[in-house]
mmCIF file with all atom_site columns, C-alpha atoms in Angstrom:
data_model
loop_
_atom_site.group_PDB
_atom_site.id
_atom_site.type_symbol
_atom_site.label_atom_id
_atom_site.label_alt_id
_atom_site.label_comp_id
_atom_site.label_asym_id
_atom_site.label_entity_id
_atom_site.label_seq_id
_atom_site.pdbx_PDB_ins_code
_atom_site.Cartn_x
_atom_site.Cartn_y
_atom_site.Cartn_z
_atom_site.occupancy
_atom_site.B_iso_or_equiv
_atom_site.pdbx_formal_charge
_atom_site.auth_seq_id
_atom_site.auth_comp_id
_atom_site.auth_asym_id
_atom_site.auth_atom_id
_atom_site.pdbx_PDB_model_num
ATOM 1   C CA . UNK A 1 1   ? 108.070 226.378 199.962 1.00 89.00 ? 1   UNK A CA 1
ATOM 2   C CA . UNK A 1 2   ? 110.731 228.033 201.749 1.00 95.00 ? 2   UNK A CA 1
ATOM 3   C CA . UNK A 1 3   ? 110.813 231.493 204.727 1.00 97.00 ? 3   UNK A CA 1
ATOM 4   C CA . UNK A 1 4   ? 113.627 233.753 206.021 1.00 97.00 ? 4   UNK A CA 1
ATOM 5   C CA . UNK A 1 5   ? 112.724 234.866 209.127 1.00 97.00 ? 5   UNK A CA 1
ATOM 6   C CA . UNK A 1 6   ? 115.357 237.783 210.505 1.00 97.00 ? 6   UNK A CA 1
ATOM 7   C CA . UNK A 1 7   ? 115.880 239.093 213.970 1.00 97.00 ? 7   UNK A CA 1
ATOM 8   C CA . UNK A 1 8   ? 118.867 241.158 216.275 1.00 98.00 ? 8   UNK A CA 1
ATOM 9   C CA . UNK A 1 9   ? 118.390 244.346 214.581 1.00 98.00 ? 9   UNK A CA 1
ATOM 10  C CA . UNK A 1 10  ? 117.758 248.123 215.736 1.00 98.00 ? 10  UNK A CA 1
ATOM 11  C CA . UNK A 1 11  ? 119.839 250.290 217.169 1.00 98.00 ? 11  UNK A CA 1
ATOM 12  C CA . UNK A 1 12  ? 123.483 250.575 218.094 1.00 98.00 ? 12  UNK A CA 1
ATOM 13  C CA . UNK A 1 13  ? 126.476 253.335 218.596 1.00 98.00 ? 13  UNK A CA 1
ATOM 14  C CA . UNK A 1 14  ? 129.170 252.932 216.730 1.00 98.00 ? 14  UNK A CA 1
ATOM 15  C CA . UNK A 1 15  ? 131.576 250.034 218.698 1.00 98.00 ? 15  UNK A CA 1
ATOM 16  C CA . UNK A 1 16  ? 128.611 248.320 219.913 1.00 98.00 ? 16  UNK A CA 1
ATOM 17  C CA . UNK A 1 17  ? 127.614 244.906 218.838 1.00 98.00 ? 17  UNK A CA 1
ATOM 18  C CA . UNK A 1 18  ? 124.660 243.241 217.308 1.00 98.00 ? 18  UNK A CA 1
ATOM 19  C CA . UNK A 1 19  ? 123.503 239.439 216.746 1.00 98.00 ? 19  UNK A CA 1
ATOM 20  C CA . UNK A 1 20  ? 121.710 238.739 213.581 1.00 98.00 ? 20  UNK A CA 1
ATOM 21  C CA . UNK A 1 21  ? 119.145 234.948 213.785 1.00 98.00 ? 21  UNK A CA 1
ATOM 22  C CA . UNK A 1 22  ? 117.919 233.977 210.089 1.00 98.00 ? 22  UNK A CA 1
ATOM 23  C CA . UNK A 1 23  ? 115.963 231.253 210.761 1.00 98.00 ? 23  UNK A CA 1
ATOM 24  C CA . UNK A 1 24  ? 114.407 229.294 207.780 1.00 97.00 ? 24  UNK A CA 1
ATOM 25  C CA . UNK A 1 25  ? 111.588 226.889 207.727 1.00 97.00 ? 25  UNK A CA 1
ATOM 26  C CA . UNK A 1 26  ? 109.187 225.734 205.843 1.00 96.00 ? 26  UNK A CA 1
ATOM 27  C CA . UNK A 1 27  ? 109.677 221.982 203.398 1.00 95.00 ? 27  UNK A CA 1
ATOM 28  C CA . UNK A 1 28  ? 113.562 222.656 203.500 1.00 96.00 ? 28  UNK A CA 1
ATOM 29  C CA . UNK A 1 29  ? 115.517 219.147 202.913 1.00 95.00 ? 29  UNK A CA 1
ATOM 30  C CA . UNK A 1 30  ? 118.554 220.757 203.505 1.00 95.00 ? 30  UNK A CA 1
ATOM 31  C CA . UNK A 1 31  ? 120.195 223.820 203.634 1.00 97.00 ? 31  UNK A CA 1
ATOM 32  C CA . UNK A 1 32  ? 123.132 224.615 201.373 1.00 97.00 ? 32  UNK A CA 1
ATOM 33  C CA . UNK A 1 33  ? 124.853 228.059 202.263 1.00 98.00 ? 33  UNK A CA 1
ATOM 34  C CA . UNK A 1 34  ? 123.740 230.270 204.144 1.00 98.00 ? 34  UNK A CA 1
ATOM 35  C CA . UNK A 1 35  ? 125.041 234.129 203.493 1.00 98.00 ? 35  UNK A CA 1
ATOM 36  C CA . UNK A 1 36  ? 124.141 237.683 204.798 1.00 98.00 ? 36  UNK A CA 1
ATOM 37  C CA . UNK A 1 37  ? 123.771 240.846 203.215 1.00 98.00 ? 37  UNK A CA 1
ATOM 38  C CA . UNK A 1 38  ? 123.256 244.747 203.352 1.00 98.00 ? 38  UNK A CA 1
ATOM 39  C CA . UNK A 1 39  ? 121.426 247.852 201.269 1.00 98.00 ? 39  UNK A CA 1
ATOM 40  C CA . UNK A 1 40  ? 122.990 251.021 202.852 1.00 97.00 ? 40  UNK A CA 1
ATOM 41  C CA . UNK A 1 41  ? 119.856 253.756 201.429 1.00 91.00 ? 41  UNK A CA 1
ATOM 42  C CA . UNK A 1 42  ? 120.616 254.866 198.256 1.00 94.00 ? 42  UNK A CA 1
ATOM 43  C CA . UNK A 1 43  ? 122.107 251.207 198.175 1.00 96.00 ? 43  UNK A CA 1
ATOM 44  C CA . UNK A 1 44  ? 123.080 248.700 196.152 1.00 97.00 ? 44  UNK A CA 1
ATOM 45  C CA . UNK A 1 45  ? 122.856 245.874 198.119 1.00 98.00 ? 45  UNK A CA 1
ATOM 46  C CA . UNK A 1 46  ? 125.924 244.409 199.440 1.00 98.00 ? 46  UNK A CA 1
ATOM 47  C CA . UNK A 1 47  ? 127.178 241.022 199.913 1.00 98.00 ? 47  UNK A CA 1
ATOM 48  C CA . UNK A 1 48  ? 128.973 240.455 203.430 1.00 98.00 ? 48  UNK A CA 1
ATOM 49  C CA . UNK A 1 49  ? 129.399 237.209 204.079 1.00 98.00 ? 49  UNK A CA 1
ATOM 50  C CA . UNK A 1 50  ? 128.745 233.269 203.483 1.00 98.00 ? 50  UNK A CA 1
ATOM 51  C CA . UNK A 1 51  ? 129.199 230.860 205.210 1.00 98.00 ? 51  UNK A CA 1
ATOM 52  C CA . UNK A 1 52  ? 129.048 226.257 203.280 1.00 98.00 ? 52  UNK A CA 1
ATOM 53  C CA . UNK A 1 53  ? 126.887 223.845 205.361 1.00 95.00 ? 53  UNK A CA 1
ATOM 54  C CA . UNK A 1 54  ? 129.857 222.888 206.077 1.00 94.00 ? 54  UNK A CA 1
ATOM 55  C CA . UNK A 1 55  ? 130.901 225.759 207.928 1.00 96.00 ? 55  UNK A CA 1
ATOM 56  C CA . UNK A 1 56  ? 133.622 226.838 205.877 1.00 98.00 ? 56  UNK A CA 1
ATOM 57  C CA . UNK A 1 57  ? 133.416 230.520 206.085 1.00 98.00 ? 57  UNK A CA 1
ATOM 58  C CA . UNK A 1 58  ? 134.200 234.208 203.685 1.00 98.00 ? 58  UNK A CA 1
ATOM 59  C CA . UNK A 1 59  ? 134.341 237.259 204.130 1.00 98.00 ? 59  UNK A CA 1
ATOM 60  C CA . UNK A 1 60  ? 134.263 240.676 202.844 1.00 98.00 ? 60  UNK A CA 1
ATOM 61  C CA . UNK A 1 61  ? 137.644 242.815 203.818 1.00 97.00 ? 61  UNK A CA 1
ATOM 62  C CA . UNK A 1 62  ? 134.617 245.878 205.138 1.00 94.00 ? 62  UNK A CA 1
ATOM 63  C CA . UNK A 1 63  ? 133.101 242.419 207.378 1.00 96.00 ? 63  UNK A CA 1
ATOM 64  C CA . UNK A 1 64  ? 136.472 240.702 207.689 1.00 97.00 ? 64  UNK A CA 1
ATOM 65  C CA . UNK A 1 65  ? 137.895 240.763 212.121 1.00 97.00 ? 65  UNK A CA 1
ATOM 66  C CA . UNK A 1 66  ? 134.766 242.308 212.969 1.00 98.00 ? 66  UNK A CA 1
ATOM 67  C CA . UNK A 1 67  ? 131.144 240.443 211.772 1.00 98.00 ? 67  UNK A CA 1
ATOM 68  C CA . UNK A 1 68  ? 131.405 236.047 212.181 1.00 98.00 ? 68  UNK A CA 1
ATOM 69  C CA . UNK A 1 69  ? 128.478 233.523 210.406 1.00 98.00 ? 69  UNK A CA 1
ATOM 70  C CA . UNK A 1 70  ? 128.061 231.022 211.971 1.00 98.00 ? 70  UNK A CA 1
ATOM 71  C CA . UNK A 1 71  ? 125.240 228.292 211.846 1.00 97.00 ? 71  UNK A CA 1
ATOM 72  C CA . UNK A 1 72  ? 122.943 225.202 213.135 1.00 96.00 ? 72  UNK A CA 1
ATOM 73  C CA . UNK A 1 73  ? 122.447 223.201 211.407 1.00 94.00 ? 73  UNK A CA 1
ATOM 74  C CA . UNK A 1 74  ? 119.989 220.931 213.947 1.00 94.00 ? 74  UNK A CA 1
ATOM 75  C CA . UNK A 1 75  ? 117.551 224.699 214.483 1.00 95.00 ? 75  UNK A CA 1
ATOM 76  C CA . UNK A 1 76  ? 118.128 225.699 210.425 1.00 96.00 ? 76  UNK A CA 1
ATOM 77  C CA . UNK A 1 77  ? 119.050 229.066 212.118 1.00 97.00 ? 77  UNK A CA 1
ATOM 78  C CA . UNK A 1 78  ? 122.717 230.990 210.357 1.00 97.00 ? 78  UNK A CA 1
ATOM 79  C CA . UNK A 1 79  ? 123.872 234.144 212.675 1.00 98.00 ? 79  UNK A CA 1
ATOM 80  C CA . UNK A 1 80  ? 125.630 237.480 211.820 1.00 98.00 ? 80  UNK A CA 1
ATOM 81  C CA . UNK A 1 81  ? 127.977 238.103 215.113 1.00 98.00 ? 81  UNK A CA 1
ATOM 82  C CA . UNK A 1 82  ? 128.310 242.100 214.586 1.00 98.00 ? 82  UNK A CA 1
ATOM 83  C CA . UNK A 1 83  ? 130.909 244.100 216.740 1.00 98.00 ? 83  UNK A CA 1
ATOM 84  C CA . UNK A 1 84  ? 132.904 246.995 217.049 1.00 98.00 ? 84  UNK A CA 1
ATOM 85  C CA . UNK A 1 85  ? 129.943 248.370 214.177 1.00 98.00 ? 85  UNK A CA 1
ATOM 86  C CA . UNK A 1 86  ? 130.019 251.449 212.616 1.00 97.00 ? 86  UNK A CA 1
ATOM 87  C CA . UNK A 1 87  ? 128.042 253.922 211.716 1.00 97.00 ? 87  UNK A CA 1
ATOM 88  C CA . UNK A 1 88  ? 128.970 252.983 207.693 1.00 96.00 ? 88  UNK A CA 1
ATOM 89  C CA . UNK A 1 89  ? 127.451 249.825 208.668 1.00 97.00 ? 89  UNK A CA 1
ATOM 90  C CA . UNK A 1 90  ? 123.623 251.247 208.836 1.00 98.00 ? 90  UNK A CA 1
ATOM 91  C CA . UNK A 1 91  ? 121.656 248.668 206.374 1.00 98.00 ? 91  UNK A CA 1
ATOM 92  C CA . UNK A 1 92  ? 119.476 246.872 206.712 1.00 98.00 ? 92  UNK A CA 1
ATOM 93  C CA . UNK A 1 93  ? 120.403 243.516 206.835 1.00 98.00 ? 93  UNK A CA 1
ATOM 94  C CA . UNK A 1 94  ? 119.950 240.225 204.834 1.00 98.00 ? 94  UNK A CA 1
ATOM 95  C CA . UNK A 1 95  ? 119.688 236.819 205.220 1.00 98.00 ? 95  UNK A CA 1
ATOM 96  C CA . UNK A 1 96  ? 119.970 234.138 201.707 1.00 98.00 ? 96  UNK A CA 1
ATOM 97  C CA . UNK A 1 97  ? 120.070 230.465 201.840 1.00 98.00 ? 97  UNK A CA 1
ATOM 98  C CA . UNK A 1 98  ? 120.460 228.338 199.167 1.00 97.00 ? 98  UNK A CA 1
ATOM 99  C CA . UNK A 1 99  ? 118.051 225.065 200.000 1.00 97.00 ? 99  UNK A CA 1
ATOM 100 C CA . UNK A 1 100 ? 116.949 222.202 199.062 1.00 97.00 ? 100 UNK A CA 1
ATOM 101 C CA . UNK A 1 101 ? 113.580 220.712 199.507 1.00 96.00 ? 101 UNK A CA 1
ATOM 102 C CA . UNK A 1 102 ? 112.389 217.321 199.513 1.00 94.00 ? 102 UNK A CA 1
ATOM 103 C CA . UNK A 1 103 ? 111.612 217.576 195.765 1.00 94.00 ? 103 UNK A CA 1
ATOM 104 C CA . UNK A 1 104 ? 114.779 217.469 195.702 1.00 95.00 ? 104 UNK A CA 1
ATOM 105 C CA . UNK A 1 105 ? 114.552 220.755 193.704 1.00 96.00 ? 105 UNK A CA 1
ATOM 106 C CA . UNK A 1 106 ? 117.198 224.160 194.765 1.00 97.00 ? 106 UNK A CA 1
ATOM 107 C CA . UNK A 1 107 ? 115.988 227.417 195.286 1.00 96.00 ? 107 UNK A CA 1
ATOM 108 C CA . UNK A 1 108 ? 118.006 230.400 196.868 1.00 97.00 ? 108 UNK A CA 1
ATOM 109 C CA . UNK A 1 109 ? 115.907 232.215 199.696 1.00 97.00 ? 109 UNK A CA 1
ATOM 110 C CA . UNK A 1 110 ? 115.607 236.212 200.708 1.00 98.00 ? 110 UNK A CA 1
ATOM 111 C CA . UNK A 1 111 ? 114.408 236.765 204.536 1.00 97.00 ? 111 UNK A CA 1
ATOM 112 C CA . UNK A 1 112 ? 112.670 240.268 204.979 1.00 96.00 ? 112 UNK A CA 1
ATOM 113 C CA . UNK A 1 113 ? 115.377 242.399 206.429 1.00 97.00 ? 113 UNK A CA 1
ATOM 114 C CA . UNK A 1 114 ? 116.330 243.594 209.268 1.00 98.00 ? 114 UNK A CA 1
ATOM 115 C CA . UNK A 1 115 ? 117.452 247.175 209.964 1.00 98.00 ? 115 UNK A CA 1
ATOM 116 C CA . UNK A 1 116 ? 120.505 248.478 212.086 1.00 98.00 ? 116 UNK A CA 1
ATOM 117 C CA . UNK A 1 117 ? 121.271 251.743 212.563 1.00 98.00 ? 117 UNK A CA 1
ATOM 118 C CA . UNK A 1 118 ? 124.824 252.598 214.129 1.00 98.00 ? 118 UNK A CA 1
ATOM 119 C CA . UNK A 1 119 ? 125.003 256.070 215.849 1.00 97.00 ? 119 UNK A CA 1
ATOM 120 C CA . UNK A 1 120 ? 127.532 258.331 215.146 1.00 93.00 ? 120 UNK A CA 1
#
């Protein structure tokens, strides 16, 4: 019904940048809130940022000022621009979306995760 496909992860040195993308597909009527999470080894999954259908954003303090979430509603895609990366940003990054289907039911979907490794 809904698939989220992430891309853009990889290896980067501290201070570098990466841009993650997450494209949604399936029986989508509209995508409501989209968000990014991450999970470091041995840690719980951590919420990072969200963006509403109208473009309102929210960030946790650890990434505020460094990460930027954005979306392209015409492409059903959400982005996470990550700048000034730190080793502690190393994690698997996950896309999450609140999606209204053509049936008008609402579901919450997760991407497969894309790994980000920041070397010191």
